[in-house]
mmCIF file of C-alpha atoms and ligand atoms in Angstrom:
data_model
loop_
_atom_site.group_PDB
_atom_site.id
_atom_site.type_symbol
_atom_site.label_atom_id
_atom_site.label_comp_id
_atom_site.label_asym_id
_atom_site.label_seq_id
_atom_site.Cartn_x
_atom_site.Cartn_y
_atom_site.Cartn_z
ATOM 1 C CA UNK A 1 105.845 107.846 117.311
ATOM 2 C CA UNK A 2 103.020 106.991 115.182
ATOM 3 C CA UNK A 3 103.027 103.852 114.364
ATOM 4 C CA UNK A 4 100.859 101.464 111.916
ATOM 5 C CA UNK A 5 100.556 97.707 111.709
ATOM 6 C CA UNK A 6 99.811 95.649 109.117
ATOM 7 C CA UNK A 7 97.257 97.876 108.306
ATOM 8 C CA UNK A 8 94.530 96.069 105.619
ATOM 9 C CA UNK A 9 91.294 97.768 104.376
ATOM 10 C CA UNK A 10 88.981 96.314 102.078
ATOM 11 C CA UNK A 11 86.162 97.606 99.610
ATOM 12 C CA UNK A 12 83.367 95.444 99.462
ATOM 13 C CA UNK A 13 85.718 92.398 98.928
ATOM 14 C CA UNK A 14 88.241 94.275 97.046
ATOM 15 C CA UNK A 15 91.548 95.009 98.870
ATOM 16 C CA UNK A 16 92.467 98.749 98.771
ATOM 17 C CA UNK A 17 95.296 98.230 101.436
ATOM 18 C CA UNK A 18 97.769 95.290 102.212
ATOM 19 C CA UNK A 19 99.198 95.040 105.429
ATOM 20 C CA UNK A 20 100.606 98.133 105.616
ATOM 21 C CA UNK A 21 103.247 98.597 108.218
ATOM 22 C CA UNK A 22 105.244 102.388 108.914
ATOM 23 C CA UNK A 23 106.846 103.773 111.691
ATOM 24 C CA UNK A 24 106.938 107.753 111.611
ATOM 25 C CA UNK A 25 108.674 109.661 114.711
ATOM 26 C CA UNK A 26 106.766 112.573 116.005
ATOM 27 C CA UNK A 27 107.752 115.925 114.216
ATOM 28 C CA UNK A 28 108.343 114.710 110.889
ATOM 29 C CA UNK A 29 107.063 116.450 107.712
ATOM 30 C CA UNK A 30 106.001 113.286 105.678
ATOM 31 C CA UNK A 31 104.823 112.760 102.340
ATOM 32 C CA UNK A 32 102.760 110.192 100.466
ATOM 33 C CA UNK A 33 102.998 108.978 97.378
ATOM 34 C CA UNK A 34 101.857 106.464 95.035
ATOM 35 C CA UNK A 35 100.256 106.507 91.715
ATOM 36 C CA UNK A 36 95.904 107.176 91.298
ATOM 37 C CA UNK A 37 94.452 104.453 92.949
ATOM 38 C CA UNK A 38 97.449 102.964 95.231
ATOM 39 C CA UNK A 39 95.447 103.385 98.334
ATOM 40 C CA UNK A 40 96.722 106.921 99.665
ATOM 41 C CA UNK A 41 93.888 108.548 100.797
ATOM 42 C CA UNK A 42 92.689 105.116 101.764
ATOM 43 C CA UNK A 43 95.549 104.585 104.239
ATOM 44 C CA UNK A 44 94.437 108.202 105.764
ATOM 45 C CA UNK A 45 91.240 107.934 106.058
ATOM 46 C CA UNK A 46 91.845 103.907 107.716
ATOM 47 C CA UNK A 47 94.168 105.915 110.240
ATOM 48 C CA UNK A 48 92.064 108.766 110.881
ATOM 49 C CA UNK A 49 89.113 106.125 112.071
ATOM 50 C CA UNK A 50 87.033 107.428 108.830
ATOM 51 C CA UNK A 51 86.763 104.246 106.692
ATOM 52 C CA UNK A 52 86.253 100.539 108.607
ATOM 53 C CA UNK A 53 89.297 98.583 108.499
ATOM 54 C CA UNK A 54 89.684 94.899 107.590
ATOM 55 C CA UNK A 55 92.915 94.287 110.126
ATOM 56 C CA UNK A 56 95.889 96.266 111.542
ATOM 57 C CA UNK A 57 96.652 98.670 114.557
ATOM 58 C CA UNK A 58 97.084 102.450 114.184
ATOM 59 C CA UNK A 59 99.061 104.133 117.255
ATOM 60 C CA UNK A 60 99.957 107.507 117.844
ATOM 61 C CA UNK A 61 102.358 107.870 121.252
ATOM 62 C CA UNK A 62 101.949 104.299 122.396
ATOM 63 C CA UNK A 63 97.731 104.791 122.448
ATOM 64 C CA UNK A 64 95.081 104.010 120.052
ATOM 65 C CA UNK A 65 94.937 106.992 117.741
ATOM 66 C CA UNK A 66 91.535 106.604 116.992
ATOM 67 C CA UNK A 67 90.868 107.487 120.923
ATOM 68 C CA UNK A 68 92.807 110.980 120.403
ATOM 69 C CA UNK A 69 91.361 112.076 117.128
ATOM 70 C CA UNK A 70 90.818 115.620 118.682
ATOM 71 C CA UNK A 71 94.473 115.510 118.423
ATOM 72 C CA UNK A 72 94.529 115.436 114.553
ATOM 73 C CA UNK A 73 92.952 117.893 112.062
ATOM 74 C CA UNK A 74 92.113 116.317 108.365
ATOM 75 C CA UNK A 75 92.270 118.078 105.340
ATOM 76 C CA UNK A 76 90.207 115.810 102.446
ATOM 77 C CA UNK A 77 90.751 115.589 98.793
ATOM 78 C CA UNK A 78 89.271 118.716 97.116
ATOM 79 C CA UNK A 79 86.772 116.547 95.571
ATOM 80 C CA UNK A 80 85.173 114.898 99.062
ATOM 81 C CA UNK A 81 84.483 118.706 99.897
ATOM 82 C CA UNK A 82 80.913 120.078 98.682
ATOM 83 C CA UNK A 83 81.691 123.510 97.630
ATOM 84 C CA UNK A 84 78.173 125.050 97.380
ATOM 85 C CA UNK A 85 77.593 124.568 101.093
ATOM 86 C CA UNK A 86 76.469 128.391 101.819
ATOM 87 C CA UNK A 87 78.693 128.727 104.585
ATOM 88 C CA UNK A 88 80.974 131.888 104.980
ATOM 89 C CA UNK A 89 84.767 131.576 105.138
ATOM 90 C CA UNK A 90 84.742 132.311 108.489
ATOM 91 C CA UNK A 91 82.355 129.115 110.197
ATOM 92 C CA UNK A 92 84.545 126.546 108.173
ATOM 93 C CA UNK A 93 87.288 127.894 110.177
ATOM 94 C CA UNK A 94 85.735 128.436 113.757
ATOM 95 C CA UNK A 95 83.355 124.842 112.906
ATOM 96 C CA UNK A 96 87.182 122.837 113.081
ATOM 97 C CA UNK A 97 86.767 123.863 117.035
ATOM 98 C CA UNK A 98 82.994 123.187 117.875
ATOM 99 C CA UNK A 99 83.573 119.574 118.922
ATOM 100 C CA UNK A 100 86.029 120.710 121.389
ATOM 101 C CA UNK A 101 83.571 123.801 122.707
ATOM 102 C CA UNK A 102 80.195 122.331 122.135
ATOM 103 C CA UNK A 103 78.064 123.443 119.366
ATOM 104 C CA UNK A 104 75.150 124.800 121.559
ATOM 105 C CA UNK A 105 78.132 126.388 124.884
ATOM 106 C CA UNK A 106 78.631 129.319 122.215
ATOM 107 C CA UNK A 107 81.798 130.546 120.489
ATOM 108 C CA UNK A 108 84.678 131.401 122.778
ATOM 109 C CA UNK A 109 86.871 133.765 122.913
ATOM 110 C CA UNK A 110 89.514 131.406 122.327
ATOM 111 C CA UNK A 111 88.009 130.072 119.815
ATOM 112 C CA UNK A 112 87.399 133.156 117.416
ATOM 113 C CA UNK A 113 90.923 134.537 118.579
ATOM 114 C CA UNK A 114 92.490 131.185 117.065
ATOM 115 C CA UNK A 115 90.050 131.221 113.716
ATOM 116 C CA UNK A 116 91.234 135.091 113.004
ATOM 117 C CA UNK A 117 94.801 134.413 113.920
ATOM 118 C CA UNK A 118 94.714 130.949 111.226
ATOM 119 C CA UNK A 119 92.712 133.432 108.514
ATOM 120 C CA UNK A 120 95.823 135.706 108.599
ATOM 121 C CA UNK A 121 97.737 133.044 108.563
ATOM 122 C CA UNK A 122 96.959 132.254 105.098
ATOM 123 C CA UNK A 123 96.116 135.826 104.042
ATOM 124 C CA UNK A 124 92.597 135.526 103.998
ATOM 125 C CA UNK A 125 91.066 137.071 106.725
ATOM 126 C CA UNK A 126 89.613 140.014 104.919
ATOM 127 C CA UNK A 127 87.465 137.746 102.737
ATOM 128 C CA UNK A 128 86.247 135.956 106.465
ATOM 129 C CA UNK A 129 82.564 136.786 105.410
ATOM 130 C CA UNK A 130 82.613 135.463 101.841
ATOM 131 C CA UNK A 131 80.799 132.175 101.109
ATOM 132 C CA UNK A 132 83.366 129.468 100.775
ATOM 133 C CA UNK A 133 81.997 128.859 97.192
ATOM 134 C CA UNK A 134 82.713 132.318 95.996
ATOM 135 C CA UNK A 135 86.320 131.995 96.271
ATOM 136 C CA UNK A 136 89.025 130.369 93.893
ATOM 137 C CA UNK A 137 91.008 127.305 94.588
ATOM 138 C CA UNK A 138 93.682 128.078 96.213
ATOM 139 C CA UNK A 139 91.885 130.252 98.481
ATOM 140 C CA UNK A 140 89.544 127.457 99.555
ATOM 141 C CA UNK A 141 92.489 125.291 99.959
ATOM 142 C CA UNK A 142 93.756 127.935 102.475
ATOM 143 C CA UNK A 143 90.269 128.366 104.333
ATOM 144 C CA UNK A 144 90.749 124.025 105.069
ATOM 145 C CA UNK A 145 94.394 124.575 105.944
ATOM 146 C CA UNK A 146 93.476 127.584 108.203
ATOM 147 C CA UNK A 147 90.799 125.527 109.739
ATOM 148 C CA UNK A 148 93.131 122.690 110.425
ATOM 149 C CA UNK A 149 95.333 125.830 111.990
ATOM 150 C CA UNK A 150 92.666 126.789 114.107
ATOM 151 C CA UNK A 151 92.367 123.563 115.652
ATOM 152 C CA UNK A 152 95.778 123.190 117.368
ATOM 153 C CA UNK A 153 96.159 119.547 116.215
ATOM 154 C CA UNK A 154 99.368 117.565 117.002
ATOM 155 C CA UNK A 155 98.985 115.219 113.588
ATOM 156 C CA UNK A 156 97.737 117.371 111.141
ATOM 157 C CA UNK A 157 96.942 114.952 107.279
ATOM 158 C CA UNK A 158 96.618 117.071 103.835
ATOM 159 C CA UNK A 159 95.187 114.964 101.133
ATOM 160 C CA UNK A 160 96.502 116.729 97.810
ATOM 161 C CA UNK A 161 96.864 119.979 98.994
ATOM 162 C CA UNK A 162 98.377 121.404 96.033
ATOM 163 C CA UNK A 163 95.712 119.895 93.528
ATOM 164 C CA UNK A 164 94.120 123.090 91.858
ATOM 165 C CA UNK A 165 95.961 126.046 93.673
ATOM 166 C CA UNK A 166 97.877 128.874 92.343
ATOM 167 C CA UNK A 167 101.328 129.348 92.937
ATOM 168 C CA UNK A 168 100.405 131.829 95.820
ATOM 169 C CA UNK A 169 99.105 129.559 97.581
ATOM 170 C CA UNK A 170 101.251 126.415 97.067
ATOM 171 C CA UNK A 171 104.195 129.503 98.562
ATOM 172 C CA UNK A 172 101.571 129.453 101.471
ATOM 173 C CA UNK A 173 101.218 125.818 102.270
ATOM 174 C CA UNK A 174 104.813 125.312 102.142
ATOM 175 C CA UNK A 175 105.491 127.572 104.531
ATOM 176 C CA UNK A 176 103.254 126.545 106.756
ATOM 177 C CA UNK A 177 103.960 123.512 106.467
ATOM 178 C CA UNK A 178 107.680 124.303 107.704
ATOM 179 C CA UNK A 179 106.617 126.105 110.310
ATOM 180 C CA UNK A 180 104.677 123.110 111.399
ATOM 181 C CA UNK A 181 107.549 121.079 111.191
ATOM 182 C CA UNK A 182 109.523 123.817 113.211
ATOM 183 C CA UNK A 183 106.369 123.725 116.093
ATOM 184 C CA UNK A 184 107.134 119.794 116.411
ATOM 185 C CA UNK A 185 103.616 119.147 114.711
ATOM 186 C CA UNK A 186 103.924 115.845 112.656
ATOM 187 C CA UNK A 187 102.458 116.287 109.393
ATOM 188 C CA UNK A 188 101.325 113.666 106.698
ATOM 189 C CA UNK A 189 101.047 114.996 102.931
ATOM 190 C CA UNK A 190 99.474 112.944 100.353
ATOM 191 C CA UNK A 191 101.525 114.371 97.280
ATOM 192 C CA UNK A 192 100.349 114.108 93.800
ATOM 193 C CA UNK A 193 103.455 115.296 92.164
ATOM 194 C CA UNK A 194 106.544 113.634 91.851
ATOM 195 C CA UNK A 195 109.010 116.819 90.989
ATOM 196 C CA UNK A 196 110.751 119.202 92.855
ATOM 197 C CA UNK A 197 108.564 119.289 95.366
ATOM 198 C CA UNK A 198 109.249 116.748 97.177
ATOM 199 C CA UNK A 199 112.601 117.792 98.917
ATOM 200 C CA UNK A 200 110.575 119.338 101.336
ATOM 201 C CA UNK A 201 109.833 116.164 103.134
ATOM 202 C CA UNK A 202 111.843 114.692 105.768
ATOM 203 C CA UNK A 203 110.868 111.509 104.533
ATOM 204 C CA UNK A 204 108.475 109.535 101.644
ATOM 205 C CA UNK A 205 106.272 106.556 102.170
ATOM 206 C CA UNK A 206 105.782 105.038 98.353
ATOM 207 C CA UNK A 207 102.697 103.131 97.992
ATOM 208 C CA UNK A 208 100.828 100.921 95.958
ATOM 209 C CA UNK A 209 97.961 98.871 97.839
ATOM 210 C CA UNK A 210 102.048 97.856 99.643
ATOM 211 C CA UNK A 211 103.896 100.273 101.166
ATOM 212 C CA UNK A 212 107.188 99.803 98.561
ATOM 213 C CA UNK A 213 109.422 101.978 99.955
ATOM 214 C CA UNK A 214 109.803 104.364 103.082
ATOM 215 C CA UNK A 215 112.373 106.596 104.127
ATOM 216 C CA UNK A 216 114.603 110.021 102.526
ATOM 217 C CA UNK A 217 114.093 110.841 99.007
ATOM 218 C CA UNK A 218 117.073 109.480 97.634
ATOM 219 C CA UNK A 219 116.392 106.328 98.714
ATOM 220 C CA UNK A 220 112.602 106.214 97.658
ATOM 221 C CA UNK A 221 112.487 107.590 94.725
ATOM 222 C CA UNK A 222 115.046 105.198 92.689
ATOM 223 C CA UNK A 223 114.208 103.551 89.087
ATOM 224 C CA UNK A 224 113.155 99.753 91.036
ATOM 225 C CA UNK A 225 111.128 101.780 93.363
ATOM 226 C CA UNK A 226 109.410 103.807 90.579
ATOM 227 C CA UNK A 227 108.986 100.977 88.512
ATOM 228 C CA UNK A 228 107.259 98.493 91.198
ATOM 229 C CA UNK A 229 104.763 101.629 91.646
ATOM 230 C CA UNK A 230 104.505 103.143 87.968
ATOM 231 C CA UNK A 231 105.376 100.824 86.042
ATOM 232 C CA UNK A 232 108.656 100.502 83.786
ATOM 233 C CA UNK A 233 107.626 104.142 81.442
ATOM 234 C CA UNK A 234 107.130 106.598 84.310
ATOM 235 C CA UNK A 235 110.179 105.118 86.335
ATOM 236 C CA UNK A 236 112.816 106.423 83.658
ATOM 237 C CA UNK A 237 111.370 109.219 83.405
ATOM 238 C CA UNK A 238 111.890 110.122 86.699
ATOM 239 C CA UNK A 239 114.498 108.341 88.393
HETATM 240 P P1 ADP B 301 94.529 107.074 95.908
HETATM 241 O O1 ADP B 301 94.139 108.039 96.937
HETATM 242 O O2 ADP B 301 95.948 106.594 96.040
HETATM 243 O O3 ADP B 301 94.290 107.569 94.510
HETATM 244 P P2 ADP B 301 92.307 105.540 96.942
HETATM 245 O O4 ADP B 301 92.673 105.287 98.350
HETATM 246 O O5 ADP B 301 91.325 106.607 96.675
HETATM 247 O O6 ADP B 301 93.650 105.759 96.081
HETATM 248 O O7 ADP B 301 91.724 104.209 96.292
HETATM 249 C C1 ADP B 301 92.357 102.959 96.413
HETATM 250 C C2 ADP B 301 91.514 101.902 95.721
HETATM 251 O O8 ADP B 301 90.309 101.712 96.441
HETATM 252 C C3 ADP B 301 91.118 102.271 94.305
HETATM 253 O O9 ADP B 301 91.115 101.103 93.535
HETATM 254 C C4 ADP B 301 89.726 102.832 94.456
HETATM 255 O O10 ADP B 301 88.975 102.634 93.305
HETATM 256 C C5 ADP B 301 89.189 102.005 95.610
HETATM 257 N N1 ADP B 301 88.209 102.761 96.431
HETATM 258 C C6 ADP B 301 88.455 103.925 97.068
HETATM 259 N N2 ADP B 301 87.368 104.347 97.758
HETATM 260 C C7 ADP B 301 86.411 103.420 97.537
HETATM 261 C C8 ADP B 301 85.054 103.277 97.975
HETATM 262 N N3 ADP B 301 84.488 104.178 98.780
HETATM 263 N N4 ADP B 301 84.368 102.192 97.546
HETATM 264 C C9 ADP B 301 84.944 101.266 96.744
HETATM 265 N N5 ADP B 301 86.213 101.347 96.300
HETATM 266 C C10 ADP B 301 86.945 102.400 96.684
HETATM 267 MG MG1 MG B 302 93.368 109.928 96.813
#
């Protein structure tokens, strides 16, 4: 189970986060959603230890999870990644295992054998020695998802994954992301877009600085729901 309570974060004074509370069982395929602004990423990055939080209790199988965060692997926003860092394809993926190896013990075996096996994962280890900035979107969105691969994690988060990607590579992250699901990995998916998508997930968490809704799609995504997060204009359009 991971498990939050009444999780608050504030920004300088400004609350981002109100006592969010969510119970997710282990193995779940989850996704996020919530209009620009509602606090997504900052719930993630208040669970994931990343941001300072102003109250609450994030635990992932009865423990702290902030004490297991080798457990986890973290895929940011597209944005919160700088893309000119000259840094081939392949160190982003074997640098998601150098706090488990130690930076200065080497490379092991393992650790290359589990960087090539995420690269053809995605279908990109033949571009392994590119820089990371050379390559399009959706392939850099696959070098973060193969590096979050490589790592082995038990709760893996994706921030917008699909922001910027080609339909290649949204095929790509959906089937890993099954096959996640299928390993008993739990994943969290901050989603941007409220369509089709979104039957995918075993279940939604709507948010908007509250957590409005949780649970299957049919019962999140209704026109109340919608409107309490969007707004009365977006909710008939999609409910
Ligand atoms: P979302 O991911 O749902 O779009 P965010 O978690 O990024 O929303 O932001 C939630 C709120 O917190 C927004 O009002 C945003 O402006 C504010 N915020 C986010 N990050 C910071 C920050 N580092 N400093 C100050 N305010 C922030
Ligand atoms: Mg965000």
């Amino acid at each position: 189970m991971l498990e939050v309570r009444n999780l608050s974060v504030d920004y300088r004074g400004n609350r981002a986060l109100e006592e969010v509370s969510l119970f997710i069982p282990l193995g779940q395929l989850v996704g996020i959603i919530g209009p620009n602004g509602a606090g997504k990423s900052t719930l993630v990055e208040a669970m994931l230890n990343l941001i300072p939080i102003t109250q609450g209790k994030v635990q992932f199988k009865d423990r702290p999870l902030k004490d297991q965060l080798l457990k986890t692997s973290y895929v940011p926003q597209r944005t919160l990644i700088d893309w000119d860092y000259p840094v081939t394809v392949w160190n982003v993926v074997l640098m998601a295992q150098t706090v488990q190896t130690g930076l200065f013990r080497g490379v092991s075996r393992k650790a290359r054998h589990l960087a090539s096996e995420a690269l053809e994962r995605v279908n990109l280890y033949d571009l392994r020695d590119r820089p990371i900035g050379e390559l399009s979107g959706g392939q850099q969105q696959r070098v973060f998802l193969a590096r979050a691969l490589a790592k082995k994690a038990e709760l893996l988060v994706f921030d917008e994954p699909f922001t910027g990607v080609d339909r290649k590579t949204e095929d790509i992250i959906y089937d890993i992301f099954r096959d996640l699901r299928t390993e008993g990995k739990t994943v969290l998916v901050i989603n941007h877009d409220l369509g089709d998508s979104l039957a995918i997930y075993d279940q939604l968490l709507l948010l908007n600085k509250r957590l409005i809704a949780q649970g299957p799609r049919q019962e999140v995504i209704t026109s109340e729901n919608l409107a309490r997060a969007y707004g009365r204009g977006l909710a008939r359009v999609f409910a």
